[in-house]
Short mmCIF file of C-alpha atoms in Angstrom, two decimals:
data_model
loop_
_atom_site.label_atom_id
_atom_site.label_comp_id
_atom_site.label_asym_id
_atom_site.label_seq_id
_atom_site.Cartn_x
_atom_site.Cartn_y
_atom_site.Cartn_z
CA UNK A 1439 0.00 0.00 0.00
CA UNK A 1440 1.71 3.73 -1.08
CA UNK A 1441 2.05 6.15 1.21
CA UNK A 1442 -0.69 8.22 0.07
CA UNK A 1443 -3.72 4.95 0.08
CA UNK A 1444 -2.76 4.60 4.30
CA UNK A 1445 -3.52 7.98 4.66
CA UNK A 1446 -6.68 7.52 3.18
CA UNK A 1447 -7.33 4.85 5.31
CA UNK A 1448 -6.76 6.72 8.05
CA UNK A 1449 -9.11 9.34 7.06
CA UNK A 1450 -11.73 6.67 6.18
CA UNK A 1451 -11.67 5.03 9.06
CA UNK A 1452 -11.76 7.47 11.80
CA UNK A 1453 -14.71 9.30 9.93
CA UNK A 1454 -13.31 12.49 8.31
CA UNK A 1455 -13.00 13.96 4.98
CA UNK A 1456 -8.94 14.44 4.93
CA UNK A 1457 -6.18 16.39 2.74
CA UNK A 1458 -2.78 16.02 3.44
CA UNK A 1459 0.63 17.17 2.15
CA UNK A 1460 4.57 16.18 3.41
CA UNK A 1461 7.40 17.49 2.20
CA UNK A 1462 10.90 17.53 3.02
CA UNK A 1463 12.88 20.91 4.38
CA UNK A 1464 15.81 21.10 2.90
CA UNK A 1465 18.54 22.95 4.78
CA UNK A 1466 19.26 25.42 2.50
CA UNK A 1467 16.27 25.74 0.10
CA UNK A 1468 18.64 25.33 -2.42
CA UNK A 1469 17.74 20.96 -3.78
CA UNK A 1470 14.27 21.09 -4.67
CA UNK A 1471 12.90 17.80 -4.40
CA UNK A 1472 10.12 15.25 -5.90
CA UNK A 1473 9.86 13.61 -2.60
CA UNK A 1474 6.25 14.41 -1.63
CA UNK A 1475 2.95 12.55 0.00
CA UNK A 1476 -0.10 14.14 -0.96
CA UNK A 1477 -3.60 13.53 -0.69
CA UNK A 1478 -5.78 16.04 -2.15
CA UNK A 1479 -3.17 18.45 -1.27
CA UNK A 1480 -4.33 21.08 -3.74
CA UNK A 1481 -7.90 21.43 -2.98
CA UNK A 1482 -8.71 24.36 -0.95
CA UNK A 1483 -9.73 23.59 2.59
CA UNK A 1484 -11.01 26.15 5.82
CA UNK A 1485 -7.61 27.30 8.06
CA UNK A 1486 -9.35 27.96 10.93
CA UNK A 1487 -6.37 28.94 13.61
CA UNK A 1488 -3.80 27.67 10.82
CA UNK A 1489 -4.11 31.62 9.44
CA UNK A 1490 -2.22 32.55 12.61
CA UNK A 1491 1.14 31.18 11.11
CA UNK A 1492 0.89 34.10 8.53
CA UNK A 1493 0.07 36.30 11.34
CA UNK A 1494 2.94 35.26 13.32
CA UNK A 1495 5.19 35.72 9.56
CA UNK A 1496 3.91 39.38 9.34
CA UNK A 1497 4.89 40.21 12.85
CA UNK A 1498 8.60 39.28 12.10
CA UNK A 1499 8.66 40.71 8.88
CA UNK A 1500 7.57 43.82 10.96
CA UNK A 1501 10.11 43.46 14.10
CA UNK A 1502 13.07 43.18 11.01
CA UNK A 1503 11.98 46.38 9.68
CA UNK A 1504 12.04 48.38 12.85
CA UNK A 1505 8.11 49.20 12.62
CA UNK A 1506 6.96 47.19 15.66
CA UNK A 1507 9.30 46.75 19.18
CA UNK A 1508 8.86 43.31 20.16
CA UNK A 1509 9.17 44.51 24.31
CA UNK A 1510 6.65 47.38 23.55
CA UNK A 1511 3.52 47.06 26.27
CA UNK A 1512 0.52 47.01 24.85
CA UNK A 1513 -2.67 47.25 27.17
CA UNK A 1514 -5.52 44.81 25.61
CA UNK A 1515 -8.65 46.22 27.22
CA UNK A 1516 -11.65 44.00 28.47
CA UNK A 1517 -13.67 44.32 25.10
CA UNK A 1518 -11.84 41.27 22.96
CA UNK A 1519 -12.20 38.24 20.83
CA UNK A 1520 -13.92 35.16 23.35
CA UNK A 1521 -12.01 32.28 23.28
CA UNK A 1522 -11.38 29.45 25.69
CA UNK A 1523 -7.45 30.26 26.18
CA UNK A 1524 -5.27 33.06 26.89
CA UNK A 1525 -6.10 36.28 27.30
CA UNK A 1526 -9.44 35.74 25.46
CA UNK A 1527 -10.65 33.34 28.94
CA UNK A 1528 -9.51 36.43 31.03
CA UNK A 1529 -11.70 39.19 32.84
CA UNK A 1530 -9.75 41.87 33.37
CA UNK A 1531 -7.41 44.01 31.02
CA UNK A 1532 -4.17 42.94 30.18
CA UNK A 1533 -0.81 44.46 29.57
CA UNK A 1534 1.52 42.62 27.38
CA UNK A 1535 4.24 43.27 25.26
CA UNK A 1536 3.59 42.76 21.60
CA UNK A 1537 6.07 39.08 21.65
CA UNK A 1538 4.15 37.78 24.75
CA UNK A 1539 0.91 38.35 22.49
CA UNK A 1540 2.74 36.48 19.39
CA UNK A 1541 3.84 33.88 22.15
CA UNK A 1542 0.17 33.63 23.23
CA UNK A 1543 -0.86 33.52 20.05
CA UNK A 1544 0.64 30.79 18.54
CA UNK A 1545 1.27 28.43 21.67
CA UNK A 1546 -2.42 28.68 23.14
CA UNK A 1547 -4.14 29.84 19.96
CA UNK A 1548 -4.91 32.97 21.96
CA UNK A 1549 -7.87 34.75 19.74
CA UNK A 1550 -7.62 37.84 21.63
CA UNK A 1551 -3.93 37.92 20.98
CA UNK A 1552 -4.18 37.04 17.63
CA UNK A 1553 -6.95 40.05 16.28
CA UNK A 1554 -4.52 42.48 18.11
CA UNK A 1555 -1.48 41.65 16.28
CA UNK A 1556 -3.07 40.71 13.27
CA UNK A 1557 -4.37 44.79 13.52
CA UNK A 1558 -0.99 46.20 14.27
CA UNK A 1559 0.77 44.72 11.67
CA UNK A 1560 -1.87 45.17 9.27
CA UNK A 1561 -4.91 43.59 8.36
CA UNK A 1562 -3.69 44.54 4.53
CA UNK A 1563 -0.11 43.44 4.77
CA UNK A 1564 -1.35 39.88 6.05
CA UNK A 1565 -3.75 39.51 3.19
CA UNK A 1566 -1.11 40.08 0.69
CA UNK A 1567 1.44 37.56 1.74
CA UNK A 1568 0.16 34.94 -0.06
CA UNK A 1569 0.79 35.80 -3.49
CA UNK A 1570 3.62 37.71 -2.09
CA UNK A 1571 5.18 34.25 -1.55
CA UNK A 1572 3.79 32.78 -4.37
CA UNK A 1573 1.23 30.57 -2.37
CA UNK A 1574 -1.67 30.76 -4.98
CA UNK A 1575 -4.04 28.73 -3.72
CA UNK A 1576 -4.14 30.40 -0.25
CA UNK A 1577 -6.51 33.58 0.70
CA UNK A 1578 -6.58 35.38 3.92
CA UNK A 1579 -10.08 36.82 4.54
CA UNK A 1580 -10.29 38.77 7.70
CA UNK A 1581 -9.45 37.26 11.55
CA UNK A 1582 -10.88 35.39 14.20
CA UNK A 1583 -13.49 37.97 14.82
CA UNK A 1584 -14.77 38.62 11.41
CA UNK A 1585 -15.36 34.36 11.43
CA UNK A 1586 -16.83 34.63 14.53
CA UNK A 1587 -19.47 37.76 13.25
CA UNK A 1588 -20.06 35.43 10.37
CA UNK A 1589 -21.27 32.70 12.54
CA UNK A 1590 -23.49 34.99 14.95
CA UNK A 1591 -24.98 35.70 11.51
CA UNK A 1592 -25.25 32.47 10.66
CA UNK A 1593 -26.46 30.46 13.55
CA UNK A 1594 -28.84 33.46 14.53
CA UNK A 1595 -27.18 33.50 17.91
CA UNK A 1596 -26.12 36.77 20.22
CA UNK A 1597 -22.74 35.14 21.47
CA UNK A 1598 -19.97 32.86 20.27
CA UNK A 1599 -20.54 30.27 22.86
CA UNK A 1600 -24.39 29.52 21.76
CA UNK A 1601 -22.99 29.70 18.38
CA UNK A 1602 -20.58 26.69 18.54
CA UNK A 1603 -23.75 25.04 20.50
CA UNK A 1604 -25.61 25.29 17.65
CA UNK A 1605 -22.62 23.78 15.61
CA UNK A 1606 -21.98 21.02 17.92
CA UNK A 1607 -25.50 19.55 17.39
CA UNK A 1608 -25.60 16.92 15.03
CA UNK A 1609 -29.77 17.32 14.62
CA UNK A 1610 -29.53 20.60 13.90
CA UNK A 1611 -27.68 20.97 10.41
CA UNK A 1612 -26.43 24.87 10.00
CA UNK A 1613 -24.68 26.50 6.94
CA UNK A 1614 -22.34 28.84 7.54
CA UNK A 1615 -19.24 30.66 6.21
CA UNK A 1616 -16.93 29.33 8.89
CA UNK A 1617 -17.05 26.02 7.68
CA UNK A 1618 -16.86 26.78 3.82
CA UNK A 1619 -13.27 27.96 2.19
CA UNK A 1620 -15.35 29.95 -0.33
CA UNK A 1621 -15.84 32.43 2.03
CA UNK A 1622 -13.64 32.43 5.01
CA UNK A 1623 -9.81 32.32 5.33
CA UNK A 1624 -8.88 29.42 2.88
CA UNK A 1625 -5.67 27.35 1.86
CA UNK A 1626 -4.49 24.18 0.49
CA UNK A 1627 -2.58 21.60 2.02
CA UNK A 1628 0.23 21.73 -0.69
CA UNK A 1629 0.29 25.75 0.10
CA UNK A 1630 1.10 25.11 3.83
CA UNK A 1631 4.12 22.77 3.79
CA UNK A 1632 5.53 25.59 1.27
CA UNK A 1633 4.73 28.00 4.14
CA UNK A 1634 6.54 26.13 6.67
CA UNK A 1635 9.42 25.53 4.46
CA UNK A 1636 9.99 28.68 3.82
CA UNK A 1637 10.13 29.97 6.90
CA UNK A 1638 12.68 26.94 8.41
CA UNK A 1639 14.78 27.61 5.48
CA UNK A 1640 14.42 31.72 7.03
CA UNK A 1641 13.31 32.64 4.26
CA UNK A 1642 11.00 35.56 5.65
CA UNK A 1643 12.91 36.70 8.16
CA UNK A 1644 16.12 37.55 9.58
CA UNK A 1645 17.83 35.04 11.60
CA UNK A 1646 16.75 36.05 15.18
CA UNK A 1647 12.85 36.33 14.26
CA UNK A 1648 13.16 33.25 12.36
CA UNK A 1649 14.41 31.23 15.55
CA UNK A 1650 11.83 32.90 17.39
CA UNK A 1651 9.09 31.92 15.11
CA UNK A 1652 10.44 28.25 15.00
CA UNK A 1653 11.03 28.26 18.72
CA UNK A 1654 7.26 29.22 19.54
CA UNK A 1655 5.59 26.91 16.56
CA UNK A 1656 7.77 24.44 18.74
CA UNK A 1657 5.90 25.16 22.19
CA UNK A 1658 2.30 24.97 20.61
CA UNK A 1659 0.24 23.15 24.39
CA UNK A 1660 -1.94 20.94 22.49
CA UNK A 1661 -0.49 17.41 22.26
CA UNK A 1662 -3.39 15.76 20.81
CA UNK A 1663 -3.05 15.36 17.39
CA UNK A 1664 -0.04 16.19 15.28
CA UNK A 1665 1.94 15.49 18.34
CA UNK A 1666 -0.05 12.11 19.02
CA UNK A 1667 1.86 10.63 16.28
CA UNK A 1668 5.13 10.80 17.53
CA UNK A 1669 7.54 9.62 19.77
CA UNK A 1670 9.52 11.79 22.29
CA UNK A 1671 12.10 11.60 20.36
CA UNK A 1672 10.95 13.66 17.47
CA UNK A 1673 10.44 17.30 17.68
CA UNK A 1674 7.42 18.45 16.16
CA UNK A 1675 6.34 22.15 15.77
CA UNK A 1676 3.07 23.58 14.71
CA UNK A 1677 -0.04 25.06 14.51
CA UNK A 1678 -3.55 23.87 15.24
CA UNK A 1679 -6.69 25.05 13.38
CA UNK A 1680 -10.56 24.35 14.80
CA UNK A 1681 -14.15 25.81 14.11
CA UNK A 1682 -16.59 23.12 14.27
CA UNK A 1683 -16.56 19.59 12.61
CA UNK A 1684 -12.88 21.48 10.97
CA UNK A 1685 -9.74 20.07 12.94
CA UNK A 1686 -6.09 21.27 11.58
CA UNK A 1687 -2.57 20.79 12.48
CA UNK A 1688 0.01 21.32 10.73
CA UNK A 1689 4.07 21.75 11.50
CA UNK A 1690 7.60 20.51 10.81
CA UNK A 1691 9.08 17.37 12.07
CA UNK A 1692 12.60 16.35 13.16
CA UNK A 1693 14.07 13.30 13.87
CA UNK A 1694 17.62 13.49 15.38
CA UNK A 1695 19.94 13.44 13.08
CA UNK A 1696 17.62 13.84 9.81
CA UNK A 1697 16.28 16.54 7.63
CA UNK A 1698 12.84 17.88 8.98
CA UNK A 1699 9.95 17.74 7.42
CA UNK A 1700 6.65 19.90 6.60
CA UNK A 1701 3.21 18.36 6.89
CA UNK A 1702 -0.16 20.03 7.14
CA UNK A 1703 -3.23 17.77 7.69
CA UNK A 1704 -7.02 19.32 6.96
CA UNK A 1705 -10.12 17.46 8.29
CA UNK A 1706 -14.01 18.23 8.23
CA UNK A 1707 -15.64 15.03 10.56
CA UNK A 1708 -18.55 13.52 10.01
CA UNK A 1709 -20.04 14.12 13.52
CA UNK A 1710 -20.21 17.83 14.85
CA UNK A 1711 -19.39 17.29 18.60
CA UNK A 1712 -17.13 19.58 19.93
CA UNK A 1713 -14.94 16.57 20.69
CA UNK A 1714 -14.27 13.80 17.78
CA UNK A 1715 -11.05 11.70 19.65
CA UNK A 1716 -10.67 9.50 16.46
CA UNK A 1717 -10.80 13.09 14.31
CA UNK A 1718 -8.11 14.15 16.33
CA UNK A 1719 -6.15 10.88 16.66
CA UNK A 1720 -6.71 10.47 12.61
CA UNK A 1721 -3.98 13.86 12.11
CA UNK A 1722 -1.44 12.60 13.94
CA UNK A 1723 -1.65 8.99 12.61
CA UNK A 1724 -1.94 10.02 8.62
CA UNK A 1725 0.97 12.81 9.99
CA UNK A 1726 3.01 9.77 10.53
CA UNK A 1727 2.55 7.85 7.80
CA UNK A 1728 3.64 10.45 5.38
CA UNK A 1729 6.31 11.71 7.64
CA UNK A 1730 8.10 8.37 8.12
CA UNK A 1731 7.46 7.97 4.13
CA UNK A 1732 10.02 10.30 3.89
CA UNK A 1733 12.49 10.51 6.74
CA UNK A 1734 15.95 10.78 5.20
CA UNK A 1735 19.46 11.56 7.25
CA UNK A 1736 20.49 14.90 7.08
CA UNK A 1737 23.61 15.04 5.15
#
């Protein structure tokens, strides 16, 4: 069985529609390489939280150039995105500095951290990375608020909790933007291992905000699903992605002693319970088949 039909599998039997790409990092960008698993790893899929890597790009392109200070304080007042981590789960305001935000951001999938620096470094400058970098089949349609306003809309509810209520309930089928990458924040598999090649290679940015990106993909808290597939020995950095029956994670992987590599897995479950364990258990397994499918030593 190839690479690419166990993936499948995987997919198939833990109940999810799944699209997957893996592809090696090279260490200098400079050996392009065939070497790829792929399962429908150029159709677009929803990003959910995965949009925060470009965030998180845009903020060191921004630190390089001088126009942001990385120990500035920043006070983030009581009127923010929800969310169940970070400062989004807090009461009271906050006073950061604009990398403790980034930090929160990508480790905890902080919302409230997120919308903040996605606004300081520019809603506009964010959108046009994509083609900036070539990634064609990637758009980047507004933040976590503007998905969350689209599902008020949608759901007819007044707050975000009653509104993922409403999308948890498998008798009560909803359409809405969040879960559709016509209309929300959109990607394709293929576009994301590109992503996080790029910026391992450092690529996008200078050498110090190119360790700190790596080093805070690296502490990401959730060990549930890219992670799952793994042993200790293995590094694995990323970034989840979730809005309903949509689960993400995507990353870079490193065995001792071998050349990383990029994968970025996409799933829409069957079931719309705000926990699937076999939808999350089903990205970390496919992760590893298409990982170890193309583990090489690094030379």
């Amino acid at each position: 069985m190839t690479p690419a039909a166990e993936v499948r599998a995987v997919f198939r039997d833990a109940g999810v529609r799944g699209w997957l790409h893996a592809r090696p990092v090279t260490g200098d960008g400079t050996r392009p390489t065939a070497r790829e698993v792929g399962v429908g790893a150029h159709v677009p899929v929803v990003m959910a939280s995965v949009y925060k890597v470009f965030v998180l790009v845009a903020y060191c392109r921004a630190v390089d150039a001088g126009t942001v200070d990385p120990r500035e304080p920043v006070v983030v007042p009581v009127r923010r995105t929800p969310g169940i981590t970070g400062i989004s789960a807090l009461a009271d305001p906050v006073t950061m500095s604009w990398r403790d935000l980034v930090t929160s951001m990508v480790t905890a999938s902080d919302n409230a951290a997120a919308d903040v620096v996605h606004t300081r470094v520019g809603r506009d400058r964010v959108a046009a990375l994509p083609a900036e970098l070539g990634l064609t089949g990637t758009r980047i349609r507004g933040g976590t608020d503007d998905v969350f306003a689209d599902l008020l809309a949608d759901t007819g509810t007044d707050d975000v909790a009653a509104a993922f209520a409403v999308l948890a309930d498998n008798d009560v089928p909803v359409r809405t933007r969040a879960l559709s990458p016509v209309y929300g924040s959109s990607t394709t598999a293929a576009d994301t291992t590109a992503l996080l090649g790029m910026l391992w290679r450092g690529e996008l940015a200078s050498d110090g905000s190119t360790a700190f990106a790596r080093r805070v993909l690296g502490a990401q808290i959730w060990p549930h699903r890219l992670r799952a597939g793994f042993p200790a020995a293995a590094r694995v950095a990323g970034k989840t992605g979730t809005v309903g029956a949509v689960r993400n994670d995507v990353g870079v992987v490193t065995y001792p002693g071998e050349h990383p590599v990029a994968v970025a897995v996409y799933t829409h479950a069957a079931r719309s319970d705000a926990a699937v364990p076999r939808a999350d258990a089903a990205i970390g397994a496919a992760a590893r088949v298409a990982v170890h499918a193309l583990r090489a030593p690094a030379l």
